[in-house]
């Protein structure tokens, strides 16, 4: 990250946090230069970045001001789920999202699909092509059950950025983060057990619980700091919870990054009740802030955290290359890997290892982080412009997903049916709850380039919502 | 298959079945030409094939004779497992097989690894390379949860050869046959249930049962006709069996092909007890006889059979491309796929689809079938030459695996420890039993070219076994 990016990020955070309010004059270029001990041109560059992000605007001869339109939208409310474990439903809705008919010209704002068109991915395609033709036929054998050693070495290096020290032999490669999470749950729990989850939560996890006959206990979750520790502690006292599953970094769908102190406190709580934590970090490398945030795993010194991640969101999901760092549960986890898939497709592993080793991964990340952050600002603006004024919007700190909450009387399933006819796809709220809550919410993806066509789609969504609210009110 | 291959196969079968006995004179070229209505040169070609396979020998001016040394070894005995469901053990031994230290110059006769060095595989590598560079970035997305439509179309076509009529939408792609089997078991059973398995049986299946807390009921299995229907019926009467898992074609490890009548009777029995069948057909395309044998699925008209297979044994395991045809259980199976891995690596799917579509698959199969059959004959000869006379050997009808039974006092685990020091790897008997039976058995792989080095290794195995038997006898 360059100096000016870093400075832009600091100023941007201050604006987001409300330290500089809407319309307020920002410090002069000279003042900032002195404060941060950087050159005048660095400050000017930083201000240009913030102008591009539409957070600030320059007024001739007066300096820089926080944008007039930058009044942050209200945040989603913390949910108040029923404090009892539930059997999971919603599979039909998840399947509908996965299976949406590929209508011609469909605008996909539903699935958590990254942008795979960046030129910074090209060296990966070249590497895949090279390995396919390699005369030693590497990539055609079963390979090590734990995954290619070359890739585990590179992942161990990457993990350092999240504060996590692991050896290649502490890591097992999986068929995406999906398999990592499934293995983690299966290794820890049996049918009838209870797992505590943040809420809203990723449907891949709740559906896995459902498949194994495990109940979910949804814990209220703050849209800025993550899972409520008070609520979780009450739950741990009251129920025999077998595992805690959370996504603390660039949460799906809320986008928050749990503060380090909160992560540490969560780990201490888990230790007190001797409960393992399944940590999903699949969006962690896409945090807008650099250096990237720590994982809970980075604080874990007794092997209680099973860290799950993949390259599906940072590179491309079709590779199916993920990993798990399961701490003290490695033996069980290898058994689950063996019985689940036996091995992971080998050529993609070798190609990714080489891509990372040659430094292309960091370059690609830098580009995607900047892109997604810019898109986040634009999408937030669009939602503020086109959605009804009561709309509450998450403030994503990374990734490319936005959570939107509307008044209780709003029905996202009905919206979805209406949008299907307009060839627009969204993710409906109830799939993010074990028990079908969040019917008044939806999730939007802003990964690809935000074209006029997408703006028109967002506008249509807003109008359809307004019509629905008006109808229900009358 | 050419005419002479076909004729050679008919004569070969007659010799295997003992219609022509050791040293006996075979019909004259002219007689065979008349009997089968083929040309003289076709018969001569067929006899040359059988000479190469060392089944027959030409004597100048006298004609062709069944080879003197072709006295078939005794078959393994039918096992008599305890008729009660058991919890599965043996994971430590399976892991040892998977994890065997790659010593320099190790001779691998243990894992079920096919030969991937054939030039007939080259178009597949080219296709993989081409798809990796394709500008439309196909292969980088999640793709359809059921797998690439192009591949499912090709598999539907291939299934016709096994007598099975299925539409692309009846097929779901999986991460190898491992995932297909795991999904099938998970879709049908819960912890505490009982599954009937042929015995000896593939360790991937028994370890999956173990992982799900399911008990295995090992059914006696004939080394020529497969699972004993009488024993299975008794078991179905006595126990609440949730599913029957069998590998009727080119069985692993016994190598038999269950006769069609037997397959049909098994299906009728399953229907009578309203029990689903999980059919593993992963070696089915490698049957030495052409056309390839039918699957049980091909007789199934009420969707009770879940057919599981992959390209891991026919093409290369590193692709991780398998499939399941789950009949009436499709809905459940898709859910299990979603929670297990979410999707299957996409580029290998697209490459295999194109490889099959262009006709390369059948060409490759023809070559590998002939190679494996030749290797089977050679390995059988070696075992007869170098192993003790009490040795019993399976008569594989396809694939590249040989099951060897020795007197009860023999210990394959001890053998394995001794062989490790000589850098030779075998698969020990007990991993093919849920309850650790078959300690006196071992499995050898004969997929790669059978070099002098491998012959020397087989000789060493034989000598080590003889020494062990002599020690235990004294």
GROMACS .gro file of N, CA, C and O in nm, chain A residues 170-205:
model
  144
  170UNK      N    1   0.048  -2.786   0.955
  170UNK     CA    2  -0.071  -2.749   1.033
  170UNK      C    3  -0.190  -2.719   0.943
  170UNK      O    4  -0.301  -2.691   0.992
  171UNK      N    5  -0.167  -2.721   0.812
  171UNK     CA    6  -0.268  -2.677   0.715
  171UNK      C    7  -0.314  -2.796   0.632
  171UNK      O    8  -0.233  -2.880   0.593
  172UNK      N    9  -0.443  -2.805   0.606
  172UNK     CA   10  -0.493  -2.907   0.513
  172UNK      C   11  -0.571  -2.837   0.402
  172UNK      O   12  -0.653  -2.750   0.429
  173UNK      N   13  -0.545  -2.877   0.277
  173UNK     CA   14  -0.615  -2.816   0.163
  173UNK      C   15  -0.753  -2.882   0.149
  173UNK      O   16  -0.768  -3.002   0.172
  174UNK      N   17  -0.851  -2.802   0.110
  174UNK     CA   18  -0.988  -2.851   0.095
  174UNK      C   19  -1.047  -2.806  -0.038
  174UNK      O   20  -0.992  -2.718  -0.104
  175UNK      N   21  -1.160  -2.866  -0.074
  175UNK     CA   22  -1.232  -2.828  -0.195
  175UNK      C   23  -1.315  -2.703  -0.164
  175UNK      O   24  -1.435  -2.709  -0.143
  176UNK      N   25  -1.248  -2.589  -0.158
  176UNK     CA   26  -1.314  -2.463  -0.122
  176UNK      C   27  -1.334  -2.452   0.028
  176UNK      O   28  -1.312  -2.547   0.105
  177UNK      N   29  -1.377  -2.331   0.070
  177UNK     CA   30  -1.404  -2.308   0.213
  177UNK      C   31  -1.526  -2.389   0.257
  177UNK      O   32  -1.538  -2.428   0.373
  178UNK      N   33  -1.615  -2.416   0.163
  178UNK     CA   34  -1.732  -2.500   0.189
  178UNK      C   35  -1.691  -2.631   0.255
  178UNK      O   36  -1.745  -2.671   0.358
  179UNK      N   37  -1.594  -2.702   0.192
  179UNK     CA   38  -1.553  -2.830   0.249
  179UNK      C   39  -1.484  -2.809   0.384
  179UNK      O   40  -1.501  -2.890   0.475
  180UNK      N   41  -1.407  -2.701   0.395
  180UNK     CA   42  -1.339  -2.674   0.523
  180UNK      C   43  -1.441  -2.660   0.635
  180UNK      O   44  -1.428  -2.721   0.742
  181UNK      N   45  -1.546  -2.581   0.611
  181UNK     CA   46  -1.649  -2.559   0.713
  181UNK      C   47  -1.724  -2.688   0.743
  181UNK      O   48  -1.752  -2.721   0.859
  182UNK      N   49  -1.757  -2.762   0.637
  182UNK     CA   50  -1.831  -2.887   0.654
  182UNK      C   51  -1.750  -2.987   0.736
  182UNK      O   52  -1.801  -3.051   0.828
  183UNK      N   53  -1.621  -2.996   0.705
  183UNK     CA   54  -1.532  -3.086   0.779
  183UNK      C   55  -1.523  -3.043   0.925
  183UNK      O   56  -1.529  -3.125   1.016
  184UNK      N   57  -1.508  -2.913   0.947
  184UNK     CA   58  -1.494  -2.862   1.084
  184UNK      C   59  -1.617  -2.899   1.166
  184UNK      O   60  -1.607  -2.949   1.279
  185UNK      N   61  -1.735  -2.875   1.108
  185UNK     CA   62  -1.859  -2.904   1.180
  185UNK      C   63  -1.871  -3.054   1.206
  185UNK      O   64  -1.901  -3.098   1.316
  186UNK      N   65  -1.843  -3.133   1.102
  186UNK     CA   66  -1.855  -3.278   1.115
  186UNK      C   67  -1.755  -3.335   1.215
  186UNK      O   68  -1.783  -3.432   1.286
  187UNK      N   69  -1.636  -3.272   1.221
  187UNK     CA   70  -1.533  -3.321   1.313
  187UNK      C   71  -1.570  -3.293   1.459
  187UNK      O   72  -1.526  -3.365   1.550
  188UNK      N   73  -1.652  -3.190   1.482
  188UNK     CA   74  -1.679  -3.148   1.619
  188UNK      C   75  -1.815  -3.195   1.672
  188UNK      O   76  -1.833  -3.210   1.792
  189UNK      N   77  -1.911  -3.216   1.582
  189UNK     CA   78  -2.050  -3.231   1.628
  189UNK      C   79  -2.115  -3.358   1.573
  189UNK      O   80  -2.074  -3.412   1.471
  190UNK      N   81  -2.222  -3.396   1.642
  190UNK     CA   82  -2.306  -3.506   1.597
  190UNK      C   83  -2.451  -3.458   1.589
  190UNK      O   84  -2.484  -3.351   1.639
  191UNK      N   85  -2.534  -3.544   1.530
  191UNK     CA   86  -2.676  -3.511   1.522
  191UNK      C   87  -2.730  -3.482   1.662
  191UNK      O   88  -2.695  -3.550   1.758
  192UNK      N   89  -2.813  -3.378   1.671
  192UNK     CA   90  -2.874  -3.343   1.800
  192UNK      C   91  -2.795  -3.239   1.877
  192UNK      O   92  -2.847  -3.178   1.969
  193UNK      N   93  -2.669  -3.216   1.839
  193UNK     CA   94  -2.587  -3.115   1.906
  193UNK      C   95  -2.636  -2.974   1.871
  193UNK      O   96  -2.717  -2.956   1.782
  194UNK      N   97  -2.581  -2.877   1.945
  194UNK     CA   98  -2.616  -2.737   1.922
  194UNK      C   99  -2.490  -2.658   1.886
  194UNK      O  100  -2.387  -2.673   1.953
  195UNK      N  101  -2.499  -2.575   1.783
  195UNK     CA  102  -2.388  -2.486   1.746
  195UNK      C  103  -2.440  -2.342   1.753
  195UNK      O  104  -2.548  -2.312   1.702
  196UNK      N  105  -2.361  -2.253   1.817
  196UNK     CA  106  -2.397  -2.111   1.823
  196UNK      C  107  -2.342  -2.043   1.698
  196UNK      O  108  -2.226  -2.064   1.661
  197UNK      N  109  -2.425  -1.963   1.631
  197UNK     CA  110  -2.381  -1.892   1.511
  197UNK      C  111  -2.414  -1.743   1.522
  197UNK      O  112  -2.511  -1.706   1.588
  198UNK      N  113  -2.330  -1.658   1.458
  198UNK     CA  114  -2.367  -1.517   1.448
  198UNK      C  115  -2.490  -1.510   1.358
  198UNK      O  116  -2.516  -1.599   1.279
  199UNK      N  117  -2.566  -1.403   1.371
  199UNK     CA  118  -2.691  -1.394   1.296
  199UNK      C  119  -2.714  -1.251   1.251
  199UNK      O  120  -2.709  -1.161   1.334
  200UNK      N  121  -2.730  -1.225   1.122
  200UNK     CA  122  -2.741  -1.318   1.011
  200UNK      C  123  -2.609  -1.394   0.987
  200UNK      O  124  -2.503  -1.345   1.023
  201UNK      N  125  -2.622  -1.510   0.923
  201UNK     CA  126  -2.502  -1.591   0.901
  201UNK      C  127  -2.505  -1.657   0.763
  201UNK      O  128  -2.608  -1.666   0.700
  202UNK      N  129  -2.388  -1.704   0.720
  202UNK     CA  130  -2.371  -1.763   0.587
  202UNK      C  131  -2.454  -1.891   0.575
  202UNK      O  132  -2.444  -1.981   0.658
  203UNK      N  133  -2.533  -1.901   0.467
  203UNK     CA  134  -2.623  -2.016   0.451
  203UNK      C  135  -2.549  -2.147   0.432
  203UNK      O  136  -2.603  -2.253   0.461
  204UNK      N  137  -2.426  -2.142   0.383
  204UNK     CA  138  -2.349  -2.265   0.369
  204UNK      C  139  -2.333  -2.335   0.503
  204UNK      O  140  -2.341  -2.458   0.512
  205UNK      N  141  -2.312  -2.256   0.606
  205UNK     CA  142  -2.293  -2.314   0.740
  205UNK      C  143  -2.425  -2.367   0.796
  205UNK      O  144  -2.432  -2.482   0.842
   0.00000   0.00000   0.00000
